[in-house]
Amino acid sequence: MEERKPSPLSGFRMLIGGVAGFIVLLLILNPGYRQEDCSNYGGNGNGTLFDDERWDLFFLVAPLFWILLIIVEQALPWTWRGRSGWEVTARGFGAVLLAVLLYCTLFMRLLVLCH
């Protein structure tokens, strides 16, 4: 039986799907991206960018769960199929690093903007 060539997206599906999902969610929720958009602008600093403050908790927990899912995806055997050890390691490290950078630059910025 002939071995199939590995998909270039294997190991990156959760990363790409999560980014797309969070972009769609942010477009729907339409949070402010400036301090002037905070619910308590000029107040005591305990506001939120969202109409419902429960979204603050979601944007704290959901990206962490997303990063965990990316790590799990890197451990699945179909991600390794047809690749050498260093290539699997490099792709996995790159996917996790990119997700952590997105979390720190986008989501953490949203969470601390009004606090």
CSV table of C-alpha atoms in Angstrom, one decimal:
chain,number,residue,atom,x,y,z
A,1,MET,CA,0.0,0.0,0.0
A,2,GLU,CA,1.3,3.4,-0.9
A,3,GLU,CA,1.9,6.0,1.8
A,4,ARG,CA,0.0,9.2,1.3
A,5,LYS,CA,1.8,12.6,1.5
A,6,PRO,CA,0.9,14.4,4.7
A,7,SER,CA,-1.4,17.3,4.6
A,8,PRO,CA,0.4,20.7,5.0
A,9,LEU,CA,-2.4,21.6,7.5
A,10,SER,CA,-2.0,18.6,9.8
A,11,GLY,CA,-1.1,20.0,13.2
A,12,PHE,CA,-2.4,23.4,12.3
A,13,ARG,CA,-6.2,22.7,12.0
A,14,MET,CA,-7.0,23.6,15.6
A,15,LEU,CA,-4.8,26.8,15.4
A,16,ILE,CA,-6.5,27.9,12.2
A,17,GLY,CA,-10.0,27.0,13.3
A,18,GLY,CA,-9.6,28.7,16.7
A,19,VAL,CA,-8.3,31.9,15.0
A,20,ALA,CA,-11.2,31.9,12.6
A,21,GLY,CA,-13.7,31.3,15.5
A,22,PHE,CA,-12.3,34.1,17.7
A,23,ILE,CA,-12.3,36.5,14.8
A,24,VAL,CA,-15.9,35.8,14.0
A,25,LEU,CA,-16.8,36.1,17.7
A,26,LEU,CA,-15.0,39.4,18.0
A,27,LEU,CA,-16.8,40.7,14.9
A,28,ILE,CA,-20.2,39.7,16.3
A,29,LEU,CA,-19.5,41.1,19.8
A,30,ASN,CA,-17.9,44.3,18.5
A,31,PRO,CA,-15.9,45.2,21.6
A,32,GLY,CA,-14.2,48.6,21.8
A,33,TYR,CA,-10.5,48.7,21.3
A,34,ARG,CA,-9.8,52.0,23.1
A,35,GLN,CA,-10.2,53.1,26.7
A,36,GLU,CA,-12.9,55.5,25.7
A,37,ASP,CA,-15.0,52.5,24.7
A,38,CYS,CA,-15.0,51.0,28.3
A,39,SER,CA,-18.2,50.9,30.2
A,40,ASN,CA,-16.7,53.0,33.0
A,41,TYR,CA,-14.5,55.4,31.1
A,42,GLY,CA,-13.3,58.0,33.5
A,43,GLY,CA,-14.4,55.9,36.5
A,44,ASN,CA,-12.7,53.5,38.8
A,45,GLY,CA,-11.2,51.1,36.3
A,46,ASN,CA,-13.4,48.1,36.8
A,47,GLY,CA,-15.3,48.1,33.5
A,48,THR,CA,-15.6,45.9,30.5
A,49,LEU,CA,-15.4,46.3,26.7
A,50,PHE,CA,-18.4,44.0,26.2
A,51,ASP,CA,-22.1,44.6,26.8
A,52,ASP,CA,-22.1,41.5,29.2
A,53,GLU,CA,-19.2,41.3,31.6
A,54,ARG,CA,-19.2,37.5,31.5
A,55,TRP,CA,-17.4,37.7,28.1
A,56,ASP,CA,-14.4,38.9,30.1
A,57,LEU,CA,-14.2,35.5,31.8
A,58,PHE,CA,-14.8,33.7,28.4
A,59,PHE,CA,-11.9,35.6,26.8
A,60,LEU,CA,-9.7,34.6,29.8
A,61,VAL,CA,-10.6,30.9,29.8
A,62,ALA,CA,-11.4,30.0,26.2
A,63,PRO,CA,-8.0,30.9,24.6
A,64,LEU,CA,-6.2,28.9,27.3
A,65,PHE,CA,-8.5,25.9,26.5
A,66,TRP,CA,-7.7,26.6,22.8
A,67,ILE,CA,-4.0,26.4,23.5
A,68,LEU,CA,-4.5,23.1,25.3
A,69,LEU,CA,-6.3,21.7,22.3
A,70,ILE,CA,-3.5,22.8,20.0
A,71,ILE,CA,-1.0,20.9,22.3
A,72,VAL,CA,-3.3,17.8,22.2
A,73,GLU,CA,-3.5,18.0,18.4
A,74,GLN,CA,0.3,18.0,18.2
A,75,ALA,CA,0.4,14.8,20.2
A,76,LEU,CA,-2.0,12.9,17.9
A,77,PRO,CA,-0.4,10.3,15.6
A,78,TRP,CA,-2.0,11.6,12.4
A,79,THR,CA,-0.1,14.8,12.9
A,80,TRP,CA,3.2,13.0,12.7
A,81,ARG,CA,2.4,10.8,9.7
A,82,GLY,CA,5.1,11.0,7.1
A,83,ARG,CA,7.2,13.6,9.0
A,84,SER,CA,10.5,13.4,10.8
A,85,GLY,CA,10.9,14.0,14.5
A,86,TRP,CA,12.4,17.5,14.2
A,87,GLU,CA,9.7,18.5,11.7
A,88,VAL,CA,7.0,17.4,14.1
A,89,THR,CA,8.7,19.2,16.9
A,90,ALA,CA,9.2,22.4,14.9
A,91,ARG,CA,5.7,22.5,13.6
A,92,GLY,CA,4.2,21.8,17.1
A,93,PHE,CA,6.4,24.4,18.7
A,94,GLY,CA,5.5,27.0,16.1
A,95,ALA,CA,1.7,26.3,16.4
A,96,VAL,CA,1.8,26.6,20.2
A,97,LEU,CA,4.1,29.7,20.1
A,98,LEU,CA,1.8,31.5,17.6
A,99,ALA,CA,-1.2,30.7,19.7
A,100,VAL,CA,0.5,32.0,22.9
A,101,LEU,CA,1.6,35.2,21.1
A,102,LEU,CA,-2.0,35.8,19.8
A,103,TYR,CA,-3.3,35.2,23.3
A,104,CYS,CA,-0.8,37.7,24.9
A,105,THR,CA,-1.2,40.4,22.3
A,106,LEU,CA,-4.9,40.3,21.5
A,107,PHE,CA,-6.9,38.7,24.3
A,108,MET,CA,-4.8,39.9,27.2
A,109,ARG,CA,-4.9,43.4,25.8
A,110,LEU,CA,-8.7,43.2,25.6
A,111,LEU,CA,-8.9,42.0,29.2
A,112,VAL,CA,-6.6,44.6,30.8
A,113,LEU,CA,-7.8,47.6,28.7
A,114,CYS,CA,-10.6,48.6,31.1
A,115,HIS,CA,-9.1,47.4,34.4
